[in-house]
Amino acid sequence: MAEQLLSAFESSLDKTNVILKEIESAYGWPKDQRNQSYAALRTVLHLLRDRMPVQESVEFAQQLPVLVRGIYFDGWQPENVPIKLNRDDFLYEVRQGFPYDVEGGAQRVVQVVLDTLRRHVTQGEWQDVKSTMPKDLRQLIP
């Protein structure tokens, strides 16, 4: 039993590292900037999560690696969602949660993270997530 738990944890850690490396690769960041890729992932995940209805948020989370799912649900208050955010508000919140100055600004951060996440969930689930967003915010979602 302990071996299975360790294997599941290692698998989740490997999958999480793949996601972080894909974000870093999109920016050309070295691994020593892992704090930036983590901050980008965490910020966008939390804003996406808080913008979705509870049921859709849970269904989306089920497709994430366990470690990323933990990041996703950290601090979640389902009784307060979905939070109404338009595109400008969403990007403003990204700038608040991601304190790094990067090329392309908050919009590029959102695009990189969402493009990365899209590769790690089913197309059907991704379309469900996208359909829960208001029209102006949907334009940011690949």
CSV table of N, CA and C in Angstrom, one decimal:
chain,number,residue,atom,x,y,z
A,1,MET,N,0.8,-1.2,0.0
A,1,MET,CA,0.0,0.0,0.0
A,1,MET,C,0.9,1.3,0.0
A,2,ALA,N,1.9,1.3,0.8
A,2,ALA,CA,2.8,2.4,0.9
A,2,ALA,C,3.5,2.7,-0.5
A,3,GLU,N,3.8,1.6,-1.2
A,3,GLU,CA,4.5,1.7,-2.5
A,3,GLU,C,3.5,2.4,-3.5
A,4,GLN,N,2.3,2.0,-3.4
A,4,GLN,CA,1.3,2.6,-4.3
A,4,GLN,C,1.1,4.1,-4.1
A,5,LEU,N,1.1,4.4,-2.8
A,5,LEU,CA,0.9,5.8,-2.4
A,5,LEU,C,2.1,6.6,-2.9
A,6,LEU,N,3.3,6.1,-2.7
A,6,LEU,CA,4.5,6.8,-3.1
A,6,LEU,C,4.6,6.9,-4.6
A,7,SER,N,4.1,5.8,-5.4
A,7,SER,CA,4.1,5.9,-6.8
A,7,SER,C,3.1,6.9,-7.3
A,8,ALA,N,1.9,7.0,-6.7
A,8,ALA,CA,0.9,8.0,-7.1
A,8,ALA,C,1.5,9.4,-6.8
A,9,PHE,N,2.1,9.6,-5.7
A,9,PHE,CA,2.7,10.9,-5.4
A,9,PHE,C,3.8,11.3,-6.4
A,10,GLU,N,4.7,10.3,-6.7
A,10,GLU,CA,5.7,10.6,-7.6
A,10,GLU,C,5.2,10.9,-9.0
A,11,SER,N,4.1,10.2,-9.4
A,11,SER,CA,3.5,10.4,-10.7
A,11,SER,C,2.9,11.8,-10.8
A,12,SER,N,2.2,12.2,-9.7
A,12,SER,CA,1.6,13.6,-9.6
A,12,SER,C,2.7,14.6,-9.7
A,13,LEU,N,3.8,14.4,-8.9
A,13,LEU,CA,4.9,15.4,-8.9
A,13,LEU,C,5.5,15.5,-10.3
A,14,ASP,N,5.7,14.4,-11.0
A,14,ASP,CA,6.2,14.4,-12.4
A,14,ASP,C,5.3,15.2,-13.3
A,15,LYS,N,4.0,14.9,-13.2
A,15,LYS,CA,3.0,15.6,-14.1
A,15,LYS,C,3.0,17.1,-13.8
A,16,THR,N,3.1,17.5,-12.5
A,16,THR,CA,3.2,18.9,-12.1
A,16,THR,C,4.4,19.5,-12.7
A,17,ASN,N,5.5,18.9,-12.6
A,17,ASN,CA,6.8,19.4,-13.1
A,17,ASN,C,6.7,19.6,-14.7
A,18,VAL,N,6.0,18.7,-15.3
A,18,VAL,CA,5.8,18.8,-16.8
A,18,VAL,C,5.1,20.1,-17.1
A,19,ILE,N,4.0,20.4,-16.3
A,19,ILE,CA,3.2,21.6,-16.5
A,19,ILE,C,4.0,22.8,-16.3
A,20,LEU,N,4.8,22.8,-15.2
A,20,LEU,CA,5.6,24.0,-14.9
A,20,LEU,C,6.7,24.2,-15.9
A,21,LYS,N,7.3,23.1,-16.4
A,21,LYS,CA,8.3,23.2,-17.4
A,21,LYS,C,7.7,23.7,-18.7
A,22,GLU,N,6.5,23.4,-19.1
A,22,GLU,CA,5.9,23.9,-20.3
A,22,GLU,C,5.7,25.4,-20.2
A,23,ILE,N,5.3,25.9,-19.0
A,23,ILE,CA,5.1,27.3,-18.8
A,23,ILE,C,6.5,28.0,-18.9
A,24,GLU,N,7.5,27.4,-18.3
A,24,GLU,CA,8.9,28.0,-18.4
A,24,GLU,C,9.4,28.0,-19.9
A,25,SER,N,9.1,26.9,-20.5
A,25,SER,CA,9.5,26.8,-21.9
A,25,SER,C,8.9,27.9,-22.8
A,26,ALA,N,7.7,28.2,-22.6
A,26,ALA,CA,7.0,29.2,-23.4
A,26,ALA,C,7.6,30.6,-23.2
A,27,TYR,N,8.2,30.8,-22.1
A,27,TYR,CA,8.9,32.0,-21.8
A,27,TYR,C,10.4,32.0,-22.0
A,28,GLY,N,10.9,30.8,-22.1
A,28,GLY,CA,12.4,30.6,-22.1
A,28,GLY,C,13.0,30.8,-20.8
A,29,TRP,N,12.3,30.5,-19.7
A,29,TRP,CA,12.8,30.7,-18.4
A,29,TRP,C,13.6,29.4,-18.0
A,30,PRO,N,14.7,29.6,-17.3
A,30,PRO,CA,15.5,28.5,-16.8
A,30,PRO,C,14.7,27.9,-15.5
A,31,LYS,N,15.1,26.7,-15.1
A,31,LYS,CA,14.4,26.1,-14.0
A,31,LYS,C,14.5,26.9,-12.7
A,32,ASP,N,15.6,27.7,-12.6
A,32,ASP,CA,15.7,28.5,-11.4
A,32,ASP,C,14.7,29.6,-11.3
A,33,GLN,N,13.8,29.7,-12.3
A,33,GLN,CA,12.7,30.7,-12.2
A,33,GLN,C,11.4,29.9,-12.0
A,34,ARG,N,11.5,28.8,-11.3
A,34,ARG,CA,10.4,27.9,-11.0
A,34,ARG,C,9.3,28.7,-10.2
A,35,ASN,N,9.8,29.6,-9.4
A,35,ASN,CA,8.8,30.4,-8.6
A,35,ASN,C,7.9,31.2,-9.5
A,36,GLN,N,8.4,31.7,-10.6
A,36,GLN,CA,7.6,32.4,-11.5
A,36,GLN,C,6.6,31.5,-12.2
A,37,SER,N,7.0,30.4,-12.7
A,37,SER,CA,6.0,29.5,-13.3
A,37,SER,C,5.0,29.0,-12.4
A,38,TYR,N,5.4,28.8,-11.1
A,38,TYR,CA,4.4,28.4,-10.1
A,38,TYR,C,3.4,29.5,-9.8
A,39,ALA,N,3.9,30.7,-9.7
A,39,ALA,CA,3.1,31.9,-9.4
A,39,ALA,C,2.1,32.1,-10.6
A,40,ALA,N,2.5,31.9,-11.8
A,40,ALA,CA,1.7,32.1,-13.0
A,40,ALA,C,0.6,31.0,-12.9
A,41,LEU,N,1.0,29.8,-12.7
A,41,LEU,CA,0.0,28.7,-12.7
A,41,LEU,C,-1.0,28.9,-11.5
A,42,ARG,N,-0.5,29.2,-10.4
A,42,ARG,CA,-1.4,29.3,-9.2
A,42,ARG,C,-2.4,30.5,-9.4
A,43,THR,N,-1.9,31.6,-9.9
A,43,THR,CA,-2.7,32.8,-10.0
A,43,THR,C,-3.9,32.5,-11.0
A,44,VAL,N,-3.5,32.0,-12.2
A,44,VAL,CA,-4.5,31.7,-13.2
A,44,VAL,C,-5.5,30.6,-12.8
A,45,LEU,N,-5.0,29.6,-12.2
A,45,LEU,CA,-5.8,28.5,-11.7
A,45,LEU,C,-6.9,29.1,-10.7
A,46,HIS,N,-6.5,29.9,-9.8
A,46,HIS,CA,-7.4,30.4,-8.8
A,46,HIS,C,-8.4,31.3,-9.4
A,47,LEU,N,-8.0,32.2,-10.3
A,47,LEU,CA,-9.0,33.1,-11.0
A,47,LEU,C,-10.0,32.3,-11.9
A,48,LEU,N,-9.4,31.3,-12.6
A,48,LEU,CA,-10.3,30.4,-13.4
A,48,LEU,C,-11.3,29.7,-12.5
A,49,ARG,N,-10.8,29.1,-11.4
A,49,ARG,CA,-11.6,28.4,-10.5
A,49,ARG,C,-12.7,29.3,-9.9
A,50,ASP,N,-12.4,30.5,-9.5
A,50,ASP,CA,-13.4,31.3,-8.9
A,50,ASP,C,-14.4,31.9,-9.8
A,51,ARG,N,-14.1,31.8,-11.1
A,51,ARG,CA,-15.0,32.3,-12.1
A,51,ARG,C,-16.0,31.3,-12.6
A,52,MET,N,-15.7,30.0,-12.3
A,52,MET,CA,-16.6,28.9,-12.7
A,52,MET,C,-17.6,28.5,-11.6
A,53,PRO,N,-18.8,28.0,-12.1
A,53,PRO,CA,-19.7,27.4,-11.2
A,53,PRO,C,-19.1,26.3,-10.4
A,54,VAL,N,-19.5,26.0,-9.2
A,54,VAL,CA,-18.9,24.9,-8.4
A,54,VAL,C,-18.8,23.6,-9.1
A,55,GLN,N,-19.9,23.1,-9.7
A,55,GLN,CA,-19.8,21.8,-10.3
A,55,GLN,C,-18.8,21.7,-11.4
A,56,GLU,N,-18.8,22.7,-12.3
A,56,GLU,CA,-17.8,22.7,-13.4
A,56,GLU,C,-16.4,22.8,-12.9
A,57,SER,N,-16.2,23.6,-11.8
A,57,SER,CA,-14.9,23.7,-11.2
A,57,SER,C,-14.4,22.4,-10.7
A,58,VAL,N,-15.2,21.6,-10.0
A,58,VAL,CA,-14.9,20.3,-9.5
A,58,VAL,C,-14.6,19.3,-10.7
A,59,GLU,N,-15.4,19.4,-11.7
A,59,GLU,CA,-15.2,18.5,-12.8
A,59,GLU,C,-13.8,18.8,-13.5
A,60,PHE,N,-13.5,20.0,-13.7
A,60,PHE,CA,-12.2,20.4,-14.3
A,60,PHE,C,-11.1,19.9,-13.4
A,61,ALA,N,-11.2,20.2,-12.1
A,61,ALA,CA,-10.1,19.8,-11.1
A,61,ALA,C,-9.8,18.3,-11.2
A,62,GLN,N,-10.9,17.5,-11.4
A,62,GLN,CA,-10.7,16.0,-11.4
A,62,GLN,C,-9.7,15.6,-12.5
A,63,GLN,N,-9.4,16.4,-13.5
A,63,GLN,CA,-8.5,16.0,-14.6
A,63,GLN,C,-7.1,16.5,-14.3
A,64,LEU,N,-6.9,17.3,-13.3
A,64,LEU,CA,-5.6,17.8,-13.0
A,64,LEU,C,-4.8,16.8,-12.1
A,65,PRO,N,-3.4,16.8,-12.2
A,65,PRO,CA,-2.7,16.0,-11.3
A,65,PRO,C,-3.0,16.4,-9.9
A,66,VAL,N,-2.9,15.4,-9.0
A,66,VAL,CA,-3.2,15.6,-7.6
A,66,VAL,C,-2.6,16.8,-7.0
A,67,LEU,N,-1.3,17.0,-7.2
A,67,LEU,CA,-0.6,18.1,-6.7
A,67,LEU,C,-1.1,19.4,-7.2
A,68,VAL,N,-1.4,19.5,-8.5
A,68,VAL,CA,-2.0,20.7,-9.1
A,68,VAL,C,-3.4,20.9,-8.6
A,69,ARG,N,-4.1,19.8,-8.3
A,69,ARG,CA,-5.5,19.9,-7.8
A,69,ARG,C,-5.4,20.5,-6.4
A,70,GLY,N,-4.4,20.2,-5.6
A,70,GLY,CA,-4.2,20.8,-4.3
A,70,GLY,C,-4.0,22.3,-4.4
A,71,ILE,N,-3.2,22.7,-5.3
A,71,ILE,CA,-2.9,24.1,-5.6
A,71,ILE,C,-4.2,24.8,-6.0
A,72,TYR,N,-4.9,24.2,-6.8
A,72,TYR,CA,-6.2,24.7,-7.4
A,72,TYR,C,-7.2,24.9,-6.3
A,73,PHE,N,-7.4,24.0,-5.3
A,73,PHE,CA,-8.4,24.1,-4.3
A,73,PHE,C,-7.9,24.9,-3.1
A,74,ASP,N,-6.6,25.2,-3.0
A,74,ASP,CA,-6.1,25.9,-1.8
A,74,ASP,C,-6.8,27.3,-1.7
A,75,GLY,N,-7.4,27.4,-0.5
A,75,GLY,CA,-8.1,28.7,-0.2
A,75,GLY,C,-9.5,28.9,-0.9
A,76,TRP,N,-10.0,27.8,-1.5
A,76,TRP,CA,-11.3,27.9,-2.3
A,76,TRP,C,-12.4,28.1,-1.3
A,77,GLN,N,-13.3,29.0,-1.6
A,77,GLN,CA,-14.5,29.2,-0.9
A,77,GLN,C,-15.7,29.1,-1.8
A,78,PRO,N,-16.2,27.8,-2.0
A,78,PRO,CA,-17.2,27.6,-3.0
A,78,PRO,C,-18.5,28.3,-2.8
A,79,GLU,N,-18.7,28.8,-1.6
A,79,GLU,CA,-20.0,29.5,-1.3
A,79,GLU,C,-19.9,30.9,-1.9
A,80,ASN,N,-18.7,31.4,-2.4
A,80,ASN,CA,-18.5,32.7,-2.9
A,80,ASN,C,-18.4,32.7,-4.4
A,81,VAL,N,-18.6,31.6,-5.1
A,81,VAL,CA,-18.4,31.6,-6.5
A,81,VAL,C,-19.7,31.3,-7.3
A,82,PRO,N,-19.8,31.6,-8.5
A,82,PRO,CA,-18.7,32.2,-9.4
A,82,PRO,C,-18.7,33.7,-9.1
A,83,ILE,N,-17.5,34.2,-9.2
A,83,ILE,CA,-17.2,35.7,-9.0
A,83,ILE,C,-17.3,36.3,-10.4
A,84,LYS,N,-18.1,37.3,-10.6
A,84,LYS,CA,-18.3,38.0,-11.9
A,84,LYS,C,-17.0,38.8,-12.2
A,85,LEU,N,-16.3,38.4,-13.2
A,85,LEU,CA,-15.1,39.1,-13.6
A,85,LEU,C,-15.2,39.2,-15.2
A,86,ASN,N,-15.1,40.4,-15.6
A,86,ASN,CA,-14.9,40.6,-17.1
A,86,ASN,C,-13.5,40.5,-17.5
A,87,ARG,N,-13.1,40.6,-18.7
A,87,ARG,CA,-11.8,40.4,-19.2
A,87,ARG,C,-10.8,41.3,-18.5
A,88,ASP,N,-11.1,42.6,-18.4
A,88,ASP,CA,-10.2,43.6,-17.8
A,88,ASP,C,-10.0,43.3,-16.3
A,89,ASP,N,-11.1,43.0,-15.6
A,89,ASP,CA,-11.0,42.6,-14.2
A,89,ASP,C,-10.1,41.4,-14.0
A,90,PHE,N,-10.3,40.4,-14.9
A,90,PHE,CA,-9.5,39.2,-14.8
A,90,PHE,C,-8.0,39.5,-15.0
A,91,LEU,N,-7.7,40.2,-16.0
A,91,LEU,CA,-6.3,40.6,-16.2
A,91,LEU,C,-5.7,41.4,-15.1
A,92,TYR,N,-6.5,42.3,-14.5
A,92,TYR,CA,-6.1,43.1,-13.4
A,92,TYR,C,-5.7,42.2,-12.2
A,93,GLU,N,-6.6,41.2,-11.9
A,93,GLU,CA,-6.3,40.3,-10.9
A,93,GLU,C,-5.1,39.4,-11.1
A,94,VAL,N,-4.9,39.1,-12.4
A,94,VAL,CA,-3.6,38.3,-12.7
A,94,VAL,C,-2.4,39.2,-12.4
A,95,ARG,N,-2.5,40.5,-12.7
A,95,ARG,CA,-1.3,41.4,-12.4
A,95,ARG,C,-1.1,41.5,-10.9
A,96,GLN,N,-2.2,41.4,-10.1
A,96,GLN,CA,-2.1,41.5,-8.6
A,96,GLN,C,-1.5,40.2,-8.1
A,97,GLY,N,-1.8,39.0,-8.6
A,97,GLY,CA,-1.3,37.7,-8.1
A,97,GLY,C,0.0,37.3,-8.7
A,98,PHE,N,0.4,37.9,-9.8
A,98,PHE,CA,1.6,37.5,-10.5
A,98,PHE,C,2.5,38.8,-10.5
A,99,PRO,N,3.4,39.0,-9.5
A,99,PRO,CA,4.1,40.3,-9.4
A,99,PRO,C,5.3,40.4,-10.2
A,100,TYR,N,5.5,39.6,-11.3
A,100,TYR,CA,6.7,39.6,-12.1
A,100,TYR,C,6.4,40.4,-13.4
A,101,ASP,N,7.4,41.1,-13.8
A,101,ASP,CA,7.3,41.9,-15.1
A,101,ASP,C,7.8,41.0,-16.2
A,102,VAL,N,6.8,40.5,-17.1
A,102,VAL,CA,7.2,39.6,-18.1
A,102,VAL,C,6.7,40.2,-19.5
A,103,GLU,N,7.3,39.7,-20.5
A,103,GLU,CA,6.9,40.1,-21.9
A,103,GLU,C,5.5,39.7,-22.2
A,104,GLY,N,4.7,40.6,-22.7
A,104,GLY,CA,3.3,40.4,-23.0
A,104,GLY,C,2.4,40.6,-21.8
A,105,GLY,N,2.9,40.9,-20.7
A,105,GLY,CA,2.1,41.2,-19.5
A,105,GLY,C,1.1,40.1,-19.1
A,106,ALA,N,0.1,40.5,-18.4
A,106,ALA,CA,-0.9,39.6,-17.8
A,106,ALA,C,-1.6,38.8,-18.9
A,107,GLN,N,-1.9,39.4,-20.0
A,107,GLN,CA,-2.6,38.6,-21.0
A,107,GLN,C,-1.8,37.4,-21.5
A,108,ARG,N,-0.5,37.6,-21.7
A,108,ARG,CA,0.4,36.6,-22.1
A,108,ARG,C,0.5,35.5,-21.0
A,109,VAL,N,0.6,35.9,-19.8
A,109,VAL,CA,0.6,34.9,-18.7
A,109,VAL,C,-0.6,34.0,-18.7
A,110,VAL,N,-1.8,34.6,-18.9
A,110,VAL,CA,-3.0,33.9,-19.0
A,110,VAL,C,-3.0,32.9,-20.2
A,111,GLN,N,-2.6,33.4,-21.3
A,111,GLN,CA,-2.6,32.6,-22.5
A,111,GLN,C,-1.6,31.4,-22.4
A,112,VAL,N,-0.4,31.7,-21.8
A,112,VAL,CA,0.6,30.6,-21.6
A,112,VAL,C,0.0,29.5,-20.7
A,113,VAL,N,-0.5,29.9,-19.5
A,113,VAL,CA,-1.0,29.0,-18.5
A,113,VAL,C,-2.2,28.2,-19.1
A,114,LEU,N,-3.1,28.9,-19.7
A,114,LEU,CA,-4.3,28.2,-20.2
A,114,LEU,C,-4.0,27.3,-21.4
A,115,ASP,N,-3.1,27.7,-22.2
A,115,ASP,CA,-2.6,26.8,-23.3
A,115,ASP,C,-2.0,25.6,-22.7
A,116,THR,N,-1.2,25.7,-21.7
A,116,THR,CA,-0.6,24.6,-21.0
A,116,THR,C,-1.6,23.7,-20.4
A,117,LEU,N,-2.5,24.2,-19.7
A,117,LEU,CA,-3.6,23.4,-19.0
A,117,LEU,C,-4.4,22.7,-20.0
A,118,ARG,N,-4.7,23.4,-21.1
A,118,ARG,CA,-5.6,22.8,-22.2
A,118,ARG,C,-5.0,21.4,-22.7
A,119,ARG,N,-3.7,21.3,-22.7
A,119,ARG,CA,-3.0,20.1,-23.2
A,119,ARG,C,-3.1,19.0,-22.1
A,120,HIS,N,-3.6,19.3,-20.9
A,120,HIS,CA,-3.6,18.3,-19.9
A,120,HIS,C,-5.0,17.9,-19.4
A,121,VAL,N,-6.0,18.4,-20.1
A,121,VAL,CA,-7.4,18.0,-19.9
A,121,VAL,C,-8.0,17.6,-21.2
A,122,THR,N,-9.1,16.9,-21.1
A,122,THR,CA,-9.8,16.4,-22.3
A,122,THR,C,-10.4,17.7,-23.1
A,123,GLN,N,-10.5,17.5,-24.4
A,123,GLN,CA,-11.1,18.6,-25.2
A,123,GLN,C,-12.5,18.9,-24.7
A,124,GLY,N,-13.3,17.9,-24.4
A,124,GLY,CA,-14.6,18.1,-23.9
A,124,GLY,C,-14.7,18.9,-22.6
A,125,GLU,N,-13.8,18.6,-21.7
A,125,GLU,CA,-13.8,19.3,-20.4
A,125,GLU,C,-13.3,20.8,-20.7
A,126,TRP,N,-12.4,20.9,-21.6
A,126,TRP,CA,-11.9,22.3,-21.9
A,126,TRP,C,-13.0,23.1,-22.5
A,127,GLN,N,-13.8,22.5,-23.3
A,127,GLN,CA,-14.9,23.3,-23.9
A,127,GLN,C,-16.0,23.6,-22.9
A,128,ASP,N,-16.2,22.7,-21.9
A,128,ASP,CA,-17.1,23.0,-20.8
A,128,ASP,C,-16.6,24.2,-20.0
A,129,VAL,N,-15.3,24.3,-19.7
A,129,VAL,CA,-14.7,25.4,-19.0
A,129,VAL,C,-14.9,26.7,-19.8
A,130,LYS,N,-14.6,26.6,-21.0
A,130,LYS,CA,-14.7,27.8,-21.9
A,130,LYS,C,-16.1,28.3,-22.0
A,131,SER,N,-17.1,27.4,-22.0
A,131,SER,CA,-18.5,27.8,-22.2
A,131,SER,C,-19.0,28.5,-20.9
A,132,THR,N,-18.4,28.3,-19.8
A,132,THR,CA,-18.8,28.9,-18.5
A,132,THR,C,-18.4,30.4,-18.4
A,133,MET,N,-17.5,30.8,-19.3
A,133,MET,CA,-16.9,32.1,-19.2
A,133,MET,C,-17.7,33.1,-20.0
A,134,PRO,N,-17.8,34.4,-19.5
A,134,PRO,CA,-18.4,35.4,-20.3
A,134,PRO,C,-17.7,35.6,-21.7
A,135,LYS,N,-18.4,36.2,-22.6
A,135,LYS,CA,-17.9,36.3,-24.0
A,135,LYS,C,-16.6,37.0,-24.1
A,136,ASP,N,-16.4,38.1,-23.4
A,136,ASP,CA,-15.1,38.8,-23.5
A,136,ASP,C,-14.0,38.1,-22.8
A,137,LEU,N,-14.2,37.3,-21.8
A,137,LEU,CA,-13.2,36.5,-21.2
A,137,LEU,C,-12.9,35.2,-22.0
A,138,ARG,N,-13.9,34.7,-22.6
A,138,ARG,CA,-13.8,33.5,-23.5
A,138,ARG,C,-12.7,33.7,-24.5
A,139,GLN,N,-12.5,35.0,-25.0
A,139,GLN,CA,-11.6,35.3,-26.0
A,139,GLN,C,-10.1,35.0,-25.6
A,140,LEU,N,-9.9,35.0,-24.3
A,140,LEU,CA,-8.5,34.7,-23.8
A,140,LEU,C,-8.2,33.2,-23.7
A,141,ILE,N,-9.3,32.4,-23.8
A,141,ILE,CA,-9.1,31.0,-23.7
A,141,ILE,C,-8.9,30.3,-25.0
A,142,PRO,N,-7.8,29.5,-25.1
A,142,PRO,CA,-7.5,28.9,-26.4
A,142,PRO,C,-8.5,27.7,-26.7
